[in-house]
Coordinates of C-alpha atoms in Angstrom, one line a residue:
Chain G
M1 CA -21.0 -22.6 -28.9
V2 CA -23.6 -25.2 -28.0
E3 CA -22.8 -27.3 -31.0
G4 CA -20.7 -30.3 -30.0
T5 CA -21.6 -29.9 -26.4
K6 CA -22.2 -33.3 -24.8
V7 CA -25.4 -33.9 -22.8
P8 CA -25.5 -37.6 -22.0
Q9 CA -29.1 -39.0 -22.1
D10 CA -28.7 -41.1 -19.0
L11 CA -27.9 -38.2 -16.6
S12 CA -30.1 -35.6 -14.8
Y13 CA -29.2 -31.9 -14.7
T14 CA -29.7 -28.6 -13.0
S15 CA -30.2 -25.2 -14.4
E16 CA -26.9 -24.3 -12.6
H17 CA -25.0 -26.8 -14.9
E18 CA -24.4 -29.7 -12.6
W19 CA -25.1 -33.3 -13.6
I20 CA -26.1 -36.1 -11.3
R21 CA -26.4 -39.9 -12.0
V22 CA -29.5 -40.5 -9.8
E23 CA -30.0 -44.1 -10.5
S24 CA -26.7 -45.1 -9.0
R25 CA -26.3 -45.3 -5.2
P26 CA -24.7 -43.1 -4.1
A27 CA -25.3 -40.6 -6.9
R28 CA -22.3 -39.2 -8.5
V29 CA -22.2 -35.4 -9.2
G30 CA -20.1 -33.2 -11.6
I31 CA -20.4 -30.1 -13.8
T32 CA -21.6 -30.3 -17.4
D33 CA -19.6 -30.2 -20.6
Y34 CA -21.3 -26.8 -21.3
A35 CA -20.2 -25.5 -17.8
Q36 CA -16.6 -26.5 -18.2
S37 CA -16.5 -25.0 -21.7
E38 CA -17.9 -21.7 -20.4
L39 CA -15.4 -21.6 -17.5
G40 CA -12.3 -22.4 -19.6
D41 CA -9.2 -24.0 -18.2
I42 CA -9.9 -25.3 -14.7
V43 CA -6.9 -25.2 -12.4
Y44 CA -8.4 -26.0 -8.9
V45 CA -11.4 -27.8 -7.5
E46 CA -12.4 -27.4 -3.8
L47 CA -14.4 -30.4 -2.8
P48 CA -17.0 -30.6 0.0
E49 CA -16.5 -32.3 3.4
V50 CA -17.5 -35.9 3.5
G51 CA -20.6 -36.3 5.8
R52 CA -21.9 -32.9 5.1
E53 CA -25.7 -32.7 4.8
V54 CA -26.8 -30.4 2.0
S55 CA -29.9 -29.0 0.5
A56 CA -30.6 -28.7 -3.3
G57 CA -29.1 -25.4 -4.5
E58 CA -26.6 -25.1 -1.7
S59 CA -23.1 -24.3 -2.7
V60 CA -20.9 -27.3 -1.9
A61 CA -17.8 -27.1 -4.1
V62 CA -15.8 -24.5 -6.0
V63 CA -14.1 -24.7 -9.3
E64 CA -11.5 -22.2 -10.3
S65 CA -10.4 -21.4 -13.8
V66 CA -7.6 -19.1 -14.6
K67 CA -9.9 -16.2 -14.7
S68 CA -12.9 -17.0 -12.5
V69 CA -14.3 -18.7 -9.4
S70 CA -17.6 -20.6 -9.6
D71 CA -19.7 -22.4 -7.1
V72 CA -21.0 -25.9 -7.7
Y73 CA -24.4 -26.5 -6.1
A74 CA -25.9 -29.6 -4.6
P75 CA -28.3 -30.9 -7.3
V76 CA -30.6 -32.5 -4.7
D77 CA -31.1 -32.8 -0.9
G78 CA -28.9 -35.3 0.8
R79 CA -25.5 -36.1 2.3
V80 CA -22.0 -36.1 0.8
V81 CA -20.7 -39.6 1.2
S82 CA -17.5 -39.4 -0.8
V83 CA -15.4 -37.0 -2.8
H84 CA -13.0 -37.4 -5.7
D85 CA -9.8 -37.1 -3.8
G86 CA -6.8 -36.2 -5.9
I87 CA -9.0 -35.0 -8.8
D88 CA -6.9 -33.6 -11.6
P89 CA -8.6 -30.3 -12.3
A90 CA -7.8 -30.6 -16.0
T91 CA -10.1 -33.7 -16.3
V92 CA -13.1 -31.5 -15.5
N93 CA -12.4 -29.9 -18.9
S94 CA -11.4 -33.0 -20.7
D95 CA -13.8 -35.6 -19.3
P96 CA -16.5 -33.8 -17.3
Y97 CA -18.9 -36.8 -17.0
G98 CA -16.1 -39.3 -16.3
E99 CA -12.8 -38.6 -14.6
G100 CA -13.9 -35.1 -13.8
W101 CA -16.6 -36.2 -11.4
M102 CA -16.5 -34.3 -8.0
F103 CA -18.5 -36.0 -5.2
E104 CA -21.1 -38.6 -4.4
M105 CA -24.3 -38.1 -2.5
D106 CA -27.0 -40.1 -0.7
V107 CA -30.1 -38.6 -2.2
M108 CA -32.7 -37.7 0.3
G109 CA -35.1 -35.7 -1.9
G110 CA -35.5 -33.0 -4.5
E111 CA -35.0 -35.2 -7.5
E112 CA -38.4 -34.0 -9.0
K113 CA -36.7 -30.6 -9.7
L114 CA -33.9 -32.1 -11.8
L115 CA -33.9 -31.6 -15.6
S116 CA -33.8 -34.4 -18.2
A117 CA -31.2 -34.4 -20.8
D118 CA -33.7 -32.9 -23.3
E119 CA -34.8 -30.2 -20.9
Y120 CA -31.2 -29.3 -20.2
R121 CA -30.2 -29.3 -23.9
A122 CA -33.2 -26.9 -24.5
L123 CA -31.9 -24.7 -21.6
I124 CA -28.4 -24.3 -22.9
G125 CA -29.6 -24.0 -26.5
K126 CA -31.4 -20.8 -25.5
G127 CA -28.1 -19.4 -24.3
E128 CA -29.2 -19.5 -20.6
D129 CA -25.8 -18.5 -19.4
Q130 CA -26.7 -14.9 -18.7
K131 CA -26.6 -15.1 -15.0
Chain R
M1 CA -24.2 -8.5 -16.7
V2 CA -22.5 -5.5 -18.3
E3 CA -24.7 -3.9 -21.0
T4 CA -22.8 -5.1 -24.1
S5 CA -24.5 -2.8 -26.6
S6 CA -22.7 0.3 -25.2
L7 CA -19.3 -1.3 -25.5
K8 CA -16.9 0.0 -28.2
E9 CA -15.2 -2.4 -30.6
T10 CA -11.7 -2.4 -32.2
V11 CA -11.3 -2.5 -35.9
L12 CA -10.4 -6.2 -35.6
A13 CA -13.8 -7.2 -34.1
P14 CA -15.0 -9.0 -37.3
I15 CA -11.7 -11.1 -37.3
H16 CA -12.3 -12.1 -33.7
E17 CA -15.7 -13.2 -34.6
E18 CA -14.3 -15.2 -37.5
E19 CA -11.6 -16.7 -35.2
G20 CA -14.3 -17.9 -32.8
A21 CA -13.1 -15.8 -29.9
R22 CA -15.0 -15.7 -26.6
M23 CA -15.6 -12.0 -26.1
G24 CA -16.0 -10.0 -23.0
P25 CA -16.0 -6.4 -21.7
F26 CA -12.7 -4.7 -20.8
A27 CA -12.2 -1.0 -20.2
G28 CA -15.3 -0.1 -22.2
Y29 CA -14.5 -2.3 -25.1
R30 CA -15.9 -5.7 -26.3
M31 CA -12.6 -7.6 -26.4
P32 CA -11.4 -11.1 -27.1
L33 CA -10.9 -13.0 -23.8
T34 CA -9.8 -16.3 -25.3
Y35 CA -9.7 -18.2 -28.5
A36 CA -8.4 -21.8 -28.2
G37 CA -8.2 -21.6 -24.4
T38 CA -6.1 -19.5 -22.0
L39 CA -3.5 -22.2 -21.1
A40 CA -3.0 -23.1 -24.8
E41 CA -2.6 -19.4 -25.6
H42 CA -0.1 -19.0 -22.7
R43 CA 1.9 -22.0 -24.1
A44 CA 1.9 -20.5 -27.6
V45 CA 3.5 -17.3 -26.3
R46 CA 6.0 -19.0 -24.0
E47 CA 7.1 -21.5 -26.5
K48 CA 6.3 -20.1 -30.0
A49 CA 4.4 -16.9 -30.9
G50 CA 1.1 -15.4 -30.2
I51 CA -0.7 -12.3 -31.4
F52 CA -3.0 -10.0 -29.4
D53 CA -5.4 -7.3 -30.5
V54 CA -4.5 -4.4 -28.2
S55 CA -6.1 -1.6 -30.3
H56 CA -8.2 -0.5 -27.3
M57 CA -5.1 1.2 -25.9
G58 CA -4.7 4.9 -26.3
Q59 CA -2.1 6.4 -28.6
A60 CA -1.0 10.1 -28.9
L61 CA 1.8 12.3 -30.2
I62 CA 3.6 14.8 -27.9
R63 CA 5.4 17.7 -29.5
N64 CA 5.7 20.0 -26.5
P65 CA 8.4 18.6 -24.1
S66 CA 6.9 20.5 -21.2
V67 CA 4.1 17.8 -21.1
D68 CA 6.7 16.0 -19.0
R69 CA 5.7 18.0 -15.9
V70 CA 3.4 15.0 -15.2
L71 CA 5.8 12.4 -16.4
S72 CA 8.1 10.4 -14.2
R73 CA 11.1 11.1 -16.5
P74 CA 12.0 14.1 -18.7
L75 CA 11.0 13.6 -22.3
T76 CA 14.4 14.9 -23.4
S77 CA 16.1 12.2 -21.3
I78 CA 14.8 9.5 -23.7
P79 CA 17.3 9.0 -26.5
V80 CA 15.9 9.5 -30.0
G81 CA 15.1 6.1 -31.4
T82 CA 14.2 4.4 -28.1
G83 CA 11.2 4.0 -25.9
R84 CA 11.0 4.0 -22.1
Y85 CA 8.4 2.8 -19.5
T86 CA 7.2 6.0 -18.1
L87 CA 4.6 6.9 -15.4
I88 CA 2.1 9.7 -15.4
L89 CA 2.0 11.0 -11.8
N90 CA -0.1 13.3 -9.7
A91 CA 1.2 15.9 -7.1
D92 CA 1.2 13.3 -4.4
G93 CA 3.5 11.0 -6.4
G94 CA 0.5 8.7 -7.0
I95 CA 0.4 6.9 -10.3
V96 CA -2.2 8.2 -12.8
D97 CA -1.2 5.7 -15.4
D98 CA 1.7 3.6 -16.6
T99 CA 2.7 4.2 -20.3
F100 CA 5.4 3.6 -22.9
V101 CA 6.9 6.7 -24.5
Y102 CA 8.9 6.5 -27.7
R103 CA 11.0 9.4 -28.9
L104 CA 10.5 9.5 -32.6
E105 CA 12.4 12.7 -33.4
E106 CA 14.2 15.4 -31.5
S107 CA 10.8 17.1 -30.7
L108 CA 8.3 14.3 -31.3
W109 CA 7.2 11.5 -28.9
H110 CA 4.6 8.7 -29.2
I111 CA 2.9 7.7 -26.0
V112 CA 0.9 4.5 -25.5
V113 CA -1.5 4.5 -22.5
N114 CA -4.0 2.0 -21.0
A115 CA -7.5 1.9 -22.4
S116 CA -9.1 2.3 -19.0
R117 CA -7.2 5.5 -18.4
K118 CA -7.3 7.3 -21.8
E119 CA -9.8 10.0 -20.9
T120 CA -8.0 10.9 -17.7
D121 CA -4.6 10.7 -19.3
W122 CA -5.5 13.0 -22.2
K123 CA -6.8 15.6 -19.7
V124 CA -3.7 15.3 -17.4
L125 CA -1.2 15.4 -20.2
G126 CA -2.8 18.5 -21.9
E127 CA -1.0 19.4 -25.1
I128 CA -1.1 16.2 -27.1
E129 CA -2.5 14.9 -30.5
V130 CA -4.6 11.8 -29.9
L131 CA -4.3 9.3 -32.7
E132 CA -7.7 7.8 -33.6
D133 CA -6.7 6.2 -36.9
V134 CA -4.4 3.5 -35.6
A135 CA -4.7 -0.1 -34.3
M136 CA -2.1 -2.1 -32.4
I137 CA -1.2 -5.8 -32.5
A138 CA 1.2 -7.3 -30.0
I139 CA 3.4 -10.1 -31.4
Q140 CA 5.0 -12.0 -28.7
G141 CA 7.0 -15.1 -28.1
P142 CA 10.4 -16.7 -28.7
R143 CA 9.7 -17.5 -32.4
V144 CA 8.6 -13.9 -33.3
V145 CA 12.0 -12.4 -34.0
P146 CA 13.2 -15.5 -35.9
L147 CA 10.0 -15.5 -38.0
L148 CA 9.8 -11.8 -38.7
G149 CA 13.5 -10.9 -38.6
E150 CA 15.6 -8.7 -36.3
M151 CA 13.9 -5.4 -37.1
C152 CA 15.0 -3.3 -34.1
A153 CA 16.8 -3.9 -30.8
R154 CA 15.2 -4.1 -27.4
R155 CA 13.4 -1.0 -26.3
R156 CA 14.0 0.5 -29.8
F157 CA 11.6 0.9 -32.7
V158 CA 11.4 1.4 -36.5
R159 CA 9.0 3.8 -38.2
E160 CA 7.2 3.3 -41.5
T161 CA 8.4 -0.2 -42.0
E162 CA 7.0 -3.5 -43.4
V163 CA 6.1 -6.5 -41.3
A164 CA 5.7 -9.6 -43.5
G165 CA 4.9 -7.2 -46.4
V166 CA 2.3 -5.1 -44.5
N167 CA 3.1 -1.4 -43.9
V168 CA 3.3 -0.5 -40.2
R169 CA 3.5 3.0 -38.8
L170 CA 5.6 2.1 -35.8
L171 CA 7.1 -1.2 -34.8
V172 CA 8.4 -1.3 -31.3
R173 CA 10.4 -4.1 -29.5
T174 CA 8.4 -4.1 -26.3
G175 CA 5.6 -6.1 -24.8
Y176 CA 3.6 -7.1 -21.8
T177 CA 4.2 -10.9 -21.6
G178 CA 7.8 -11.3 -20.4
E179 CA 8.7 -12.6 -23.8
D180 CA 10.6 -11.1 -26.7
G181 CA 8.6 -9.7 -29.6
Y182 CA 7.2 -6.6 -31.2
E183 CA 4.1 -4.4 -30.9
A184 CA 2.9 -3.1 -34.3
I185 CA 1.1 0.2 -34.5
V186 CA -0.7 0.2 -37.8
E187 CA -3.2 2.2 -39.8
K188 CA -6.7 0.9 -38.9
E189 CA -7.4 -0.1 -42.5
R190 CA -4.2 -2.3 -42.5
A191 CA -4.9 -4.1 -39.2
A192 CA -6.9 -7.0 -40.6
E193 CA -4.3 -7.6 -43.3
L194 CA -1.5 -7.6 -40.7
W195 CA -3.4 -10.0 -38.5
R196 CA -4.0 -12.4 -41.4
V197 CA -0.3 -12.5 -42.5
L198 CA 0.8 -13.1 -39.0
R199 CA -1.7 -16.0 -38.6
R200 CA -0.4 -17.5 -41.8
K201 CA 3.0 -17.6 -40.1
E202 CA 1.3 -19.8 -37.5
M203 CA 1.2 -17.3 -34.8
E204 CA -1.7 -18.1 -32.5
P205 CA -4.4 -15.6 -31.6
C206 CA -4.4 -14.9 -27.9
G207 CA -6.9 -13.1 -25.7
L208 CA -6.8 -10.8 -22.7
A209 CA -7.1 -13.7 -20.2
A210 CA -3.8 -15.2 -21.5
R211 CA -2.3 -11.7 -21.5
D212 CA -3.2 -11.2 -17.9
L213 CA -1.7 -14.6 -16.9
L214 CA 1.5 -13.9 -18.9
R215 CA 2.0 -10.4 -17.4
I216 CA 1.5 -11.7 -13.8
E217 CA 4.2 -14.3 -14.3
A218 CA 6.4 -11.6 -15.7
A219 CA 5.4 -9.4 -12.6
L220 CA 4.3 -6.5 -14.8
P221 CA 1.8 -4.3 -13.1
L222 CA -1.8 -3.8 -14.2
Y223 CA -3.2 -0.4 -13.7
G224 CA -6.2 -0.4 -11.5
A225 CA -5.1 -3.7 -9.8
D226 CA -1.5 -3.4 -8.7
I227 CA -1.0 0.3 -9.2
D228 CA -3.3 3.3 -8.9
E229 CA -3.4 7.0 -7.9
T230 CA -2.8 6.0 -4.2
T231 CA 0.4 4.1 -4.9
R232 CA 3.8 5.8 -5.3
P233 CA 6.4 4.3 -7.6
H234 CA 8.9 3.2 -4.9
E235 CA 6.1 1.4 -3.1
V236 CA 5.3 -0.8 -6.0
G237 CA 8.8 -1.6 -7.5
L238 CA 8.6 1.2 -10.2
E239 CA 11.2 3.6 -8.8
F240 CA 13.4 2.7 -11.9
A241 CA 10.9 4.8 -14.0
V242 CA 11.5 8.0 -11.9
R243 CA 14.3 10.1 -13.2
E244 CA 15.4 13.6 -12.2
P245 CA 12.6 14.0 -9.6
D246 CA 14.0 17.4 -8.5
R247 CA 13.6 19.0 -11.9
K248 CA 11.8 22.3 -12.1
G249 CA 8.1 22.2 -12.8
F250 CA 7.7 18.4 -12.1
V251 CA 4.3 17.9 -10.5
A252 CA 5.6 15.4 -7.9
R253 CA 8.9 17.2 -7.2
D254 CA 8.2 17.9 -3.5
I255 CA 7.3 14.4 -2.6
L256 CA 9.6 12.4 -4.9
S257 CA 12.8 14.3 -4.7
N258 CA 13.0 13.2 -1.1
P259 CA 10.5 10.3 -1.0
P260 CA 8.8 9.6 2.3
P261 CA 9.1 6.1 3.9
R262 CA 7.3 3.4 1.9
R263 CA 3.8 2.7 3.4
F264 CA 4.0 -0.7 1.9
R265 CA 6.0 -2.7 -0.6
R266 CA 5.3 -4.9 -3.6
C267 CA 5.7 -8.7 -2.9
G268 CA 5.4 -11.8 -4.9
I269 CA 3.8 -14.9 -3.4
V270 CA 3.6 -18.5 -4.4
G271 CA 1.2 -21.0 -2.9
S272 CA 1.3 -24.8 -3.0
A273 CA -1.4 -26.7 -4.9
G274 CA -4.5 -25.0 -3.7
P275 CA -6.9 -22.2 -4.6
I276 CA -5.8 -19.0 -6.3
P277 CA -5.1 -16.0 -4.1
R278 CA -7.0 -13.4 -6.1
R279 CA -7.3 -9.6 -5.9
G280 CA -8.5 -8.6 -2.5
A281 CA -7.4 -11.6 -0.6
T282 CA -5.8 -10.8 2.8
I283 CA -2.1 -11.6 3.3
L284 CA -0.9 -12.8 6.7
D285 CA 2.5 -12.9 8.3
A286 CA 3.9 -15.9 10.2
G287 CA 2.1 -14.7 13.3
G288 CA -1.3 -14.7 11.5
E289 CA -1.5 -10.9 11.5
D290 CA -3.2 -9.1 8.6
V291 CA -0.2 -7.4 6.9
G292 CA -1.3 -6.9 3.3
V293 CA -3.5 -7.6 0.3
V294 CA -3.3 -9.5 -3.0
T295 CA -3.5 -7.1 -6.0
S296 CA -3.4 -9.7 -8.8
G297 CA -3.4 -13.5 -8.7
T298 CA -3.6 -16.4 -11.1
F299 CA -2.4 -20.0 -11.6
S300 CA 1.1 -20.1 -13.2
P301 CA 1.5 -22.9 -15.8
V302 CA 5.2 -22.3 -15.6
L303 CA 5.5 -22.8 -11.9
Q304 CA 2.4 -25.1 -11.8
A305 CA 1.3 -23.2 -8.7
P306 CA -0.9 -20.4 -7.6
I307 CA 1.0 -17.1 -7.8
A308 CA 0.1 -13.5 -6.8
L309 CA 1.3 -10.0 -6.6
G310 CA 0.5 -8.1 -3.4
R311 CA 1.1 -5.1 -1.3
I312 CA 2.5 -5.7 2.1
A313 CA 3.6 -3.6 5.1
S314 CA 7.3 -2.7 4.3
S315 CA 8.8 -4.6 7.3
K316 CA 6.7 -7.8 6.9
Q317 CA 7.0 -11.1 5.2
P318 CA 4.1 -13.0 3.7
A319 CA 3.4 -16.4 5.2
G320 CA -0.3 -17.0 4.4
V321 CA -3.4 -15.8 2.5
V322 CA -7.1 -16.0 3.4
I323 CA -9.3 -17.4 0.6
R324 CA -13.0 -18.0 1.2
G325 CA -12.4 -17.7 4.9
R326 CA -9.7 -20.3 5.1
K327 CA -5.9 -19.8 5.7
Y328 CA -3.5 -21.2 3.2
S329 CA 0.3 -21.0 3.6
V330 CA 2.4 -19.2 1.0
K331 CA 6.0 -18.2 0.5
E332 CA 7.5 -15.0 -0.8
A333 CA 8.9 -15.4 -4.2
P334 CA 11.5 -13.3 -6.0
L335 CA 10.0 -11.3 -8.9
P336 CA 9.5 -11.9 -11.7
F337 CA 8.0 -15.4 -11.3
Y338 CA 9.1 -16.1 -14.9
R339 CA 12.2 -14.7 -16.6
R340 CA 12.9 -15.7 -20.2
E341 CA 16.4 -16.5 -21.4
R342 CA 17.7 -13.3 -22.9
N343 CA 19.5 -13.3 -26.3
D344 CA 18.6 -9.9 -27.5
G345 CA 21.1 -7.8 -25.6

């Protein structure tokens, strides 16, 4: 199941399966290839309000697949400065690190808790989806 | 997390493994939820042909016609050679289960019940012969009859026949997807062979997630979601399954021969692009008053919109739903949401 799952080296990750591009300002956020594959066909994405201040681990968005509803958590502390208006939910499945991005944040802290690509790969390799 | 080790498996479990299915718990069984993806499987069934392992369902023979004291129609009213959608009812007219009953011979019926209700049903039905040695594969989609041949008419069946060269105990022209097709009840030891020959005919394996989506579009109820022991047939659009309610000995005779006013009615709702109104979501009327509840919801690929089945106060119209604390407007839709073009009489 993990075979063929993409984990780009230049992104940071959370144990809840979000990715964040921290070196860009603002930092773009989405869910990982592993997450989209676990969720199945995504049919709706609920995005956060622009301007909202969030803490790392706070639920900020929602993705709905045919069968389930899942929260998307803020990977870091900060403020939501833009959202992917008009996002096509299917692109979260087909291009999770590109067209499937969800929102952008001004980062105000908490980056030290993020996982590297290698750490994230190790996490999903262990089948850490038993939550 | 459900403890997976205590789950039962169907005889096709090794095949699902081989097919790369994502498995999950359903009614005490470890069942395939999806293979290639729910939407792809939905498309296969709506446009071509899909196969489902439904061997978790309960199967039994009935020889004593008085078993119909708990059935919504007399067993003898089902013509030999045909099958009928039939409810098991309690004394309050509540639905114990929804089933299909096929009359094999003058005094022999075959009943197929929901996996989640087997134990209860067997107790309530009483004098039956449970079949433990069979599996069931649903074969659904517009290409099924062209590919396998016209083996029986709608709601009819054939016994001891061959499907693509494999012996099948009972082949019925019914289903739970809104499409034409068959359901094959087969000896356990032949189930894998039947699955493989159907796959060679380019029928796609489909999981329970697609099955749920297909049945909601077709407005077919799911036991435990849309119907249960507290709902009466005429409150959930199933009065067509009730025949001769004033017959002697019928368990719900008192209540259904002169049914009390409906406490609620079944309704279909369609949203605009937005979140899915799922089971438990509150339904509002145009005045914003809480008038009902969603019993099943999904995203319909056919309508490209969120759809739901719900229960609503009889005199009310749905205008909105509450999802995660927010109101979204919806419209009432005629049911079913999806109706195939019929060419099977």
